CSV table of C-alpha atoms and ligand atoms in Angstrom, one decimal:
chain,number,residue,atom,x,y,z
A,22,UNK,CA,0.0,0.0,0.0
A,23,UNK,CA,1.3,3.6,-0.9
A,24,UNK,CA,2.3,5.9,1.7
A,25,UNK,CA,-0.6,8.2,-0.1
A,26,UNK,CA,-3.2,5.6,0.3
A,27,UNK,CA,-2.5,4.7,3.8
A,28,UNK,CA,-3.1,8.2,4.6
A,29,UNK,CA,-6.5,8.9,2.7
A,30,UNK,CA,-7.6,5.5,4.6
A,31,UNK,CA,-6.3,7.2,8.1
A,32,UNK,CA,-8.7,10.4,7.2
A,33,UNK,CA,-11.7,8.5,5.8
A,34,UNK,CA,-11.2,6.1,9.2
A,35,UNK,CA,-10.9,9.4,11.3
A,36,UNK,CA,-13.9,11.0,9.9
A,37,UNK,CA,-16.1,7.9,10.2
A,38,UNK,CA,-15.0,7.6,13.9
A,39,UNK,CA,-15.6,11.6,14.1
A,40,UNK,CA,-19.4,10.9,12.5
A,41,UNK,CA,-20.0,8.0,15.3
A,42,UNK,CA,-19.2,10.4,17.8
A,43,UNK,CA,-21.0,13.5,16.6
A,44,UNK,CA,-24.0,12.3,14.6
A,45,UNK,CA,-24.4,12.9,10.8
A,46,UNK,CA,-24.8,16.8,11.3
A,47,UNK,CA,-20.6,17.1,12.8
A,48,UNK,CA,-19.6,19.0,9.7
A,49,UNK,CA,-17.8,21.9,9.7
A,50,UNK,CA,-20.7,24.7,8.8
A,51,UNK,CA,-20.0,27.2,5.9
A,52,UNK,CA,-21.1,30.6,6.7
A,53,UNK,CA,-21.7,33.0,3.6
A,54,UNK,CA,-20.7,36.5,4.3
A,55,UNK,CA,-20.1,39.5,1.3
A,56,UNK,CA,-18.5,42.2,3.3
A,57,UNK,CA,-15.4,42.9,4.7
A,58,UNK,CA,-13.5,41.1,7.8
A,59,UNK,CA,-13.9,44.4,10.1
A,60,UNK,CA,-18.0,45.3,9.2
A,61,UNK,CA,-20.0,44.9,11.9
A,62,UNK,CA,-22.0,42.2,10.0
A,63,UNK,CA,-18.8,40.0,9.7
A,64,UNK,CA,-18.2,41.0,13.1
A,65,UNK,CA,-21.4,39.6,14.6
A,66,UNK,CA,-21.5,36.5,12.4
A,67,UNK,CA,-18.5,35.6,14.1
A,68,UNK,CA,-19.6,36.2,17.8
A,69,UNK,CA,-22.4,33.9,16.5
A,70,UNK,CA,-20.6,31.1,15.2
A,71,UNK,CA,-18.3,30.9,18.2
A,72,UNK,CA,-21.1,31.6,20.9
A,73,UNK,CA,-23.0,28.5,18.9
A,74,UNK,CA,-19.7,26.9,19.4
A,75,UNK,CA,-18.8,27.3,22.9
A,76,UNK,CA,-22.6,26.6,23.9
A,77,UNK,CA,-22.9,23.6,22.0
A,78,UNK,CA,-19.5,22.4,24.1
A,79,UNK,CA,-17.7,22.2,20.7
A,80,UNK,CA,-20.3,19.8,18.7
A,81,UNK,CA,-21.1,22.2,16.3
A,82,UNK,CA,-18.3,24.3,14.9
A,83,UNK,CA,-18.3,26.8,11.7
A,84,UNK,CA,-16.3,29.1,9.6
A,85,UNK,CA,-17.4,32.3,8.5
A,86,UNK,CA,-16.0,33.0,4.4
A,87,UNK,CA,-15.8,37.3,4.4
A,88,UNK,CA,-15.5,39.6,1.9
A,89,UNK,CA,-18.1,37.4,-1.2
A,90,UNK,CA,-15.4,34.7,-1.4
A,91,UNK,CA,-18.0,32.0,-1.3
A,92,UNK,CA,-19.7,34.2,-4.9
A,93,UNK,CA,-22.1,36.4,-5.5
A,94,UNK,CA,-25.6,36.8,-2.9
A,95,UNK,CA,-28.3,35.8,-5.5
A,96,UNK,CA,-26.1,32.5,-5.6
A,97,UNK,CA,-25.8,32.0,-2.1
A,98,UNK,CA,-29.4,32.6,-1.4
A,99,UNK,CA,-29.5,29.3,-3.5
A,100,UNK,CA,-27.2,27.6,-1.9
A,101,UNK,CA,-28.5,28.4,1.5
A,102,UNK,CA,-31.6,26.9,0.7
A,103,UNK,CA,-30.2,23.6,-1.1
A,104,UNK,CA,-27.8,23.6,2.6
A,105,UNK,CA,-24.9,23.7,0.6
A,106,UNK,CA,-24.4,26.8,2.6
A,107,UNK,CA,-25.3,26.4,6.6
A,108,UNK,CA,-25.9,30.0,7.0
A,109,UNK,CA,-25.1,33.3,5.8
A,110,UNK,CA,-26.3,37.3,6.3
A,111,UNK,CA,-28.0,38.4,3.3
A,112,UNK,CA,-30.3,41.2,2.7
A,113,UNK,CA,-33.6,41.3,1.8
A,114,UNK,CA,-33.2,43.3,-0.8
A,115,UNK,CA,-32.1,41.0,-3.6
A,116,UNK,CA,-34.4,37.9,-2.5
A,117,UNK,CA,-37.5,39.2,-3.7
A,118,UNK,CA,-37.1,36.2,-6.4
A,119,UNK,CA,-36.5,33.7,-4.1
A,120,UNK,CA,-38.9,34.6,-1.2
A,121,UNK,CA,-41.5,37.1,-3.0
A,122,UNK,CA,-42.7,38.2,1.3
A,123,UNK,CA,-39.2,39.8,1.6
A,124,UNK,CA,-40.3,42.3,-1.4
A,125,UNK,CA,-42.3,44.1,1.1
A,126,UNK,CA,-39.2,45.9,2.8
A,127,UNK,CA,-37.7,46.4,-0.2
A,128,UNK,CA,-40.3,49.4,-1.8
A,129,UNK,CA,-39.2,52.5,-1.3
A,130,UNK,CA,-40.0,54.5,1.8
A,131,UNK,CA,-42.2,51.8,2.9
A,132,UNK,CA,-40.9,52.7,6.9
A,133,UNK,CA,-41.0,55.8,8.5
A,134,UNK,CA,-37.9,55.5,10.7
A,135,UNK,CA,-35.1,52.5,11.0
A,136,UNK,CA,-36.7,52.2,15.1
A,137,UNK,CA,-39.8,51.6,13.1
A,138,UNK,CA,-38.3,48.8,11.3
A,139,UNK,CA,-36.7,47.0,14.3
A,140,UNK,CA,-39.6,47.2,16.2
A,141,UNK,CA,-42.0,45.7,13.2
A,142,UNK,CA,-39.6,43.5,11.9
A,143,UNK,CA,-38.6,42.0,16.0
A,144,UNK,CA,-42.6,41.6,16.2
A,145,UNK,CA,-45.5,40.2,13.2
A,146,UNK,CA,-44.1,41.7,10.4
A,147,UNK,CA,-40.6,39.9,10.5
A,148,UNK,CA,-42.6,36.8,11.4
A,149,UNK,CA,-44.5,37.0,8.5
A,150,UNK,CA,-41.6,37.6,6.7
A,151,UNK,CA,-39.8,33.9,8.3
A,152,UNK,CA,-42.6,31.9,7.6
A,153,UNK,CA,-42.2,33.0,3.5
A,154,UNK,CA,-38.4,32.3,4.4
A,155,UNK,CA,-39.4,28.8,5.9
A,156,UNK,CA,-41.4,27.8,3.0
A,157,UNK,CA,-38.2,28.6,0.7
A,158,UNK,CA,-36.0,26.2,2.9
A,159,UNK,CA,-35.0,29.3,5.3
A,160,UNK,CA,-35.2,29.9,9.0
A,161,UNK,CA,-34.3,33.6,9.9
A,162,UNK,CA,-32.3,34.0,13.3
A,163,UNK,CA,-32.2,37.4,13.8
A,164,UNK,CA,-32.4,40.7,12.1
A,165,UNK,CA,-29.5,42.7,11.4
A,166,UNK,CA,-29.3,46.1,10.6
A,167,UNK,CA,-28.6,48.3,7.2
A,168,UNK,CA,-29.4,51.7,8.0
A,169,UNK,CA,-30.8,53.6,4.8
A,170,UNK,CA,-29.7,53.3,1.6
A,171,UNK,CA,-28.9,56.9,-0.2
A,172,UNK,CA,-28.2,57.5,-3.9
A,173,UNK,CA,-24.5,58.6,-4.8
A,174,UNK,CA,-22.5,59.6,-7.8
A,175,UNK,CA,-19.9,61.1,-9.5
A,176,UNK,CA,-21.7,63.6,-11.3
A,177,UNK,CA,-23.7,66.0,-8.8
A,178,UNK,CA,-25.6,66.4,-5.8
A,179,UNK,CA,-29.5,64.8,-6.2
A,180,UNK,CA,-32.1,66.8,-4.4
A,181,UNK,CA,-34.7,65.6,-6.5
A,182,UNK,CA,-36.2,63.0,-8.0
A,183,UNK,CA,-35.2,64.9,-11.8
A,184,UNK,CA,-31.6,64.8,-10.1
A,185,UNK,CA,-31.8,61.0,-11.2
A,186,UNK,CA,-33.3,61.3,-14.3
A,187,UNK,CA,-30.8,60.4,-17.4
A,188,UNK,CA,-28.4,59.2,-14.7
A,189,UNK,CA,-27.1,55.2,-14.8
A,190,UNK,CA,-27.4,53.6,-11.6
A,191,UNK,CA,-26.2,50.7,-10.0
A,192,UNK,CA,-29.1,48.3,-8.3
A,193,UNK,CA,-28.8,45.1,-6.0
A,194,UNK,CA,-30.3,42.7,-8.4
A,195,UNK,CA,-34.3,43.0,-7.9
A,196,UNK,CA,-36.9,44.4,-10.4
A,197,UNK,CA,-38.1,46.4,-7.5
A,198,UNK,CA,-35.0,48.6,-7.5
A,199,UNK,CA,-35.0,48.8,-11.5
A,200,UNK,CA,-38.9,50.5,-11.3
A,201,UNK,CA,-37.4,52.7,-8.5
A,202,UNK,CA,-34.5,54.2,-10.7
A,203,UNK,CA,-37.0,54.2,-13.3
A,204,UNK,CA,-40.2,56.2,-11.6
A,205,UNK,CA,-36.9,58.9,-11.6
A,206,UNK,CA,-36.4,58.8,-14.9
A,207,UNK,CA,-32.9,57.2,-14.1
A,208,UNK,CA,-31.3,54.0,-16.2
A,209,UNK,CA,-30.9,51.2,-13.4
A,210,UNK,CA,-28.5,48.3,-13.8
A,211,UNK,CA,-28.7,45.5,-12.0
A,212,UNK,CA,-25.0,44.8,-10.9
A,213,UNK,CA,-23.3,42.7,-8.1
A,214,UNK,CA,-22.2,44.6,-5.6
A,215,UNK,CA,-18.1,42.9,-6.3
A,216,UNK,CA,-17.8,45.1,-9.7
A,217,UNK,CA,-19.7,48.3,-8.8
A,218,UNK,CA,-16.5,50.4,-8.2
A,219,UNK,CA,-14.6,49.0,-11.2
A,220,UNK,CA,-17.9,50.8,-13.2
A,221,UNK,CA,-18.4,53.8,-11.0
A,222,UNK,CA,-14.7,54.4,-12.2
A,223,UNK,CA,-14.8,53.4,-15.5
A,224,UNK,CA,-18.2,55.2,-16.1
A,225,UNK,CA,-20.0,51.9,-16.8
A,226,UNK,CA,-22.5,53.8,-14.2
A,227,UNK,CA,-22.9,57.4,-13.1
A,228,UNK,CA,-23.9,56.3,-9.8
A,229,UNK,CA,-25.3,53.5,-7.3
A,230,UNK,CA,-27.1,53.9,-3.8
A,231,UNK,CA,-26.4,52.5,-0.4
A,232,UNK,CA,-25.7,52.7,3.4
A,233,UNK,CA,-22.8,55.2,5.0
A,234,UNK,CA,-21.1,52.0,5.9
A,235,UNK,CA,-21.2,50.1,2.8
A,236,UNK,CA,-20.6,53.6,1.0
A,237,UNK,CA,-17.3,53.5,2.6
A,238,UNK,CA,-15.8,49.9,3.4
A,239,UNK,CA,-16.4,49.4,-0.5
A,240,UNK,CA,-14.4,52.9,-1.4
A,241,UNK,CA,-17.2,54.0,-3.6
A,242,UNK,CA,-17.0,57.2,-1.9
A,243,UNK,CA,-13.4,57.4,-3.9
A,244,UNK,CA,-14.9,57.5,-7.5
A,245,UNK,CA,-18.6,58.4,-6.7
A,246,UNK,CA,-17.8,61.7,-4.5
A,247,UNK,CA,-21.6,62.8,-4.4
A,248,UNK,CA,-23.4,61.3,-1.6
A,249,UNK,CA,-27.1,62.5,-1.3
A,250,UNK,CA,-29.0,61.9,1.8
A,251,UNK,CA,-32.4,59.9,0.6
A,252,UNK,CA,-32.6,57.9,2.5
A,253,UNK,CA,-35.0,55.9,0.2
A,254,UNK,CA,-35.0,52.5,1.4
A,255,UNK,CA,-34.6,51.2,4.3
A,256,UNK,CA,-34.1,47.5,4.1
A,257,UNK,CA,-33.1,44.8,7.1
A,258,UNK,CA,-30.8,41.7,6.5
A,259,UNK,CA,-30.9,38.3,7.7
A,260,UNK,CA,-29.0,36.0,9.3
A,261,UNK,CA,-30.3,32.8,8.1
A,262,UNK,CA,-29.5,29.4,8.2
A,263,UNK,CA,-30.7,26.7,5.9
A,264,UNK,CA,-33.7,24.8,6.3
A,265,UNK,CA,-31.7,21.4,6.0
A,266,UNK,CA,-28.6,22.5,8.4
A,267,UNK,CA,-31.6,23.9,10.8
A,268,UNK,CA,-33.7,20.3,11.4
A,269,UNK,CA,-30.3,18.3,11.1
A,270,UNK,CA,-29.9,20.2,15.1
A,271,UNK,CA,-31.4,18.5,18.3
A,272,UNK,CA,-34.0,20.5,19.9
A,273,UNK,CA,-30.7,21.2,22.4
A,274,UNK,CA,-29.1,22.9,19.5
A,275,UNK,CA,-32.2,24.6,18.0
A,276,UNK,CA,-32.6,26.7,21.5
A,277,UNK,CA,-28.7,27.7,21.6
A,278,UNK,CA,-28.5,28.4,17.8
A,279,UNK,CA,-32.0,30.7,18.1
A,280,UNK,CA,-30.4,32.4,21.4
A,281,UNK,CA,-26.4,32.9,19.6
A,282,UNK,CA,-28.8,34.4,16.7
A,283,UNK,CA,-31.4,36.4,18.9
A,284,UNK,CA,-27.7,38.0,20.8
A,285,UNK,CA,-25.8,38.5,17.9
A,286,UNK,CA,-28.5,40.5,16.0
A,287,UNK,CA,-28.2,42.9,19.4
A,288,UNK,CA,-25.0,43.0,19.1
A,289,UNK,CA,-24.9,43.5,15.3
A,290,UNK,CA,-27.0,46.5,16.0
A,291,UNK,CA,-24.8,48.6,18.3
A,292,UNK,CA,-22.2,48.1,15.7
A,293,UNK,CA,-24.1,48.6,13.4
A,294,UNK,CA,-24.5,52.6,14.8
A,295,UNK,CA,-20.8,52.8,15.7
A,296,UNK,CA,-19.9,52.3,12.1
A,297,UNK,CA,-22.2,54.3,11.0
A,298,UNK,CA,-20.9,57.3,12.5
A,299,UNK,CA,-17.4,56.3,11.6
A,300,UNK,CA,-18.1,55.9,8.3
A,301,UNK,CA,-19.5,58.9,7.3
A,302,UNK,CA,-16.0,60.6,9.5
A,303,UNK,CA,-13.9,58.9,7.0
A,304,UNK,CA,-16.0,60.1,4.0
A,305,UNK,CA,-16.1,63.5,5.1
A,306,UNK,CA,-12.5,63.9,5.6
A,307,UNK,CA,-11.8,62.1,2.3
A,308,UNK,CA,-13.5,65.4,0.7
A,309,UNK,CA,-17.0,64.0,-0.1
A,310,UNK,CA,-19.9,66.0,-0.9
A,311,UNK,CA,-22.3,65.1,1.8
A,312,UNK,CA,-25.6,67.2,1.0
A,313,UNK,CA,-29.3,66.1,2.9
A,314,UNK,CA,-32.3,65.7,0.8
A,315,UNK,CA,-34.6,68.5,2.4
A,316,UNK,CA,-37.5,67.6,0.7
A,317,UNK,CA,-38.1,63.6,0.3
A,318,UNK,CA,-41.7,64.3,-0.5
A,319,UNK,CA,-41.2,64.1,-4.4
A,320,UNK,CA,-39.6,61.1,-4.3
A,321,UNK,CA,-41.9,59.2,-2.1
A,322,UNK,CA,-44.7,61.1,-5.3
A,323,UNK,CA,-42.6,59.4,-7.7
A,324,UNK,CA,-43.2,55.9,-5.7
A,325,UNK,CA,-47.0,55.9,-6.7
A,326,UNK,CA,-46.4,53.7,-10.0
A,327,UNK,CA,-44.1,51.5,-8.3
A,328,UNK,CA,-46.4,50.5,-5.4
A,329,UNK,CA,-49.3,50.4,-7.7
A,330,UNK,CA,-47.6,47.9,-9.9
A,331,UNK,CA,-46.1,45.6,-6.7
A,332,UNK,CA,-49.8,45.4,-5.2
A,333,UNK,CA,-51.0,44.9,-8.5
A,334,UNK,CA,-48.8,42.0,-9.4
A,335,UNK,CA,-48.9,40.9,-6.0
A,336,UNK,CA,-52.5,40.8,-4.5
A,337,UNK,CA,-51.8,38.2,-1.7
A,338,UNK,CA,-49.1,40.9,0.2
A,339,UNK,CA,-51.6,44.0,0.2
A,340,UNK,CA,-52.0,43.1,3.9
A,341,UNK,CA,-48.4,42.9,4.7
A,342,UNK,CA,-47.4,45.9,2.8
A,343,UNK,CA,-50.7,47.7,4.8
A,344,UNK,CA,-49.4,46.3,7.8
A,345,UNK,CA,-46.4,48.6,7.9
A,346,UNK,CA,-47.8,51.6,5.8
A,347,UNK,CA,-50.5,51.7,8.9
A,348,UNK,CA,-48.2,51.0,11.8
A,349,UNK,CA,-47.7,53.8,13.9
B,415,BDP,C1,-25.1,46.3,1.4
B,415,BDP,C2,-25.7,45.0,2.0
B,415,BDP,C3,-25.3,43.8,1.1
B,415,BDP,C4,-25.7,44.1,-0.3
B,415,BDP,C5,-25.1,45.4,-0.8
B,415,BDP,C6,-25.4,45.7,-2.2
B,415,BDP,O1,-25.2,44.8,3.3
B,415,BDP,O2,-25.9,42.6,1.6
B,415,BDP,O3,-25.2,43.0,-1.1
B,415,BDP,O4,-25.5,46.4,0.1
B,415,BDP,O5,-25.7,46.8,-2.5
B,415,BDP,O6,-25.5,47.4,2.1
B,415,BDP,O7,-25.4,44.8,-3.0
């Protein structure tokens, strides 16, 4: 017998002990994650993973792939579902396809205040929202947050919805976002969020829209030096786990998992506002044009054909979508 061969039998042999031991769910979990080792998303998907870890007394253990290593969100989503992936934080944004409930947060100006959206979101409209996750093969843990998303460029500053008109913008990948851009008389692309500064530089697009945070650990703010208060949507993410990797767990492990998820979303959350503040620091000092939208009230105007069509096309959400639009 090769030396090689004696070794592949001593691994197989180790992990079939290590499966007799641990049960059929002992492998190591995959966590997706797109941004960058030091966001406070990657931060709290770590204190996750090891709190899961340390509770479970080592049984179930996990790495957490930063920075979109793992590919793009659309295909994660995908592979969450199929429990290729264990878990992963993804926002709602760009699963409309996938889970049509999660649209709901995703139209424009649909809450009135991000407090607003932690308190509906912790209570029966983020329930709501799991059970459409469930039925997809996806059990929400917590709620992370993602401030609100403002529209910058390298053109000018927007104060109004003809501000965006003629202009190409960058959208997370969602028909939603492409009406948006639209109702404005904008061009929206649907890009992944990987190659949006090679085209802000290269003028592939004028301009994209998102959070302080993401504005900044990306260095958009380098080649889009506009950055326009909207404030437009205000979207939540998800830390999910698969379906599969979520009834593979004893009841045991169900409880400490839903706890290390519950806790981490807190925790995600008070980062969440420290980065925000440091993040609009560093763009200010890197020169950025910060200007506030005074007047949203044309934009949310311009939203009229985009809610008509969504309710239209969607009959079975009107409830949901009233749910929040009536919430105090
Ligand atoms: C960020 C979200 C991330 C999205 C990204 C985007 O945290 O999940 O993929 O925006 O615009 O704010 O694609």
């Amino acid at each position: 017998m090769t030396h090689f061969r004696k070794l592949k039998l001593a691994g197989a042999t180790a992990l079939a002990a290590m499966s007799m031991v641990f049960g059929a769910g002992a492998a190591e979990w995959r966590g997706w994650n797109i941004h960058v080792e030091d966001y406070p998303v990657s931060v709290a998907m770590e204190s996750f993973m090891a709190e899961v870890t340390e509770k479970t007394g080592g049984e179930l253990t996990g790495t957490v792939f930063h920075a979109g290593v793992l590919g793009d969100q659309p295909d994660a989503i995908e592979q969450t579902r199929l429990g290729i992936m264990d878990f992963g934080v993804f926002s709602l944004g760009p699963m409309g396809q996938a889970v049509p409930e999660t649209n709901v947060v995703s139209l424009p100006f649909i809450f009135s205040s991000i407090d607003q959206m932690h308190r509906l979101m912790d209570g029966e409209v983020g329930a709501e929202i799991d059970k459409g996750l469930q039925a997809k093969g996806i059990v929400a843990l917590g709620w992370y947050d993602a401030g609100a998303r403002s529209f910058y460029n390298s053109q000018k500053p927007i104060n109004t919805p003809e501000d965006v008109a003629g202009m190409k913008i960058r959208v997370m990948s969602n028909d939603l976002f492409v009406g948006m851009v639209e109702a404005m008389g904008g061009n929206a692309t649907p890009m992944a969020f990987g190659e949006v500064y090679q085209s802000l530089q290269t003028g592939v697009v004028d301009g994209a829209e998102n959070n302080p945070p993401s504005y900044e650990s990306t260095n958009h703010y380098e080649v889009a030096k506009y950055y326009s208060l909207s404030e437009h949507l205000i979207i939540p993410e998800c830390l999910c786990m698969s379906k599969k990797t979520w009834d593979g767990l004893s009841a045991e492990q169900q409880e400490i998992v839903l706890a290390a998820g519950r806790a981490s979303a807190d925790y995600q959350r008070e980062l969440w506002a420290e980065r925000e503040q440091a993040s609009m620091d560093v763009i200010k000092a890197a020169g950025t044009e910060v200007n506030t939208v005074a007047d949203k009230a044309p934009f949310q105007a311009a939203m009229t054909e985009v809610y008509d069509k969504f309710l239209a096309d969607n009959p079975e959400l009107t409830d949901l979508v009233n749910m929040i639009r009536n919430a105090e």
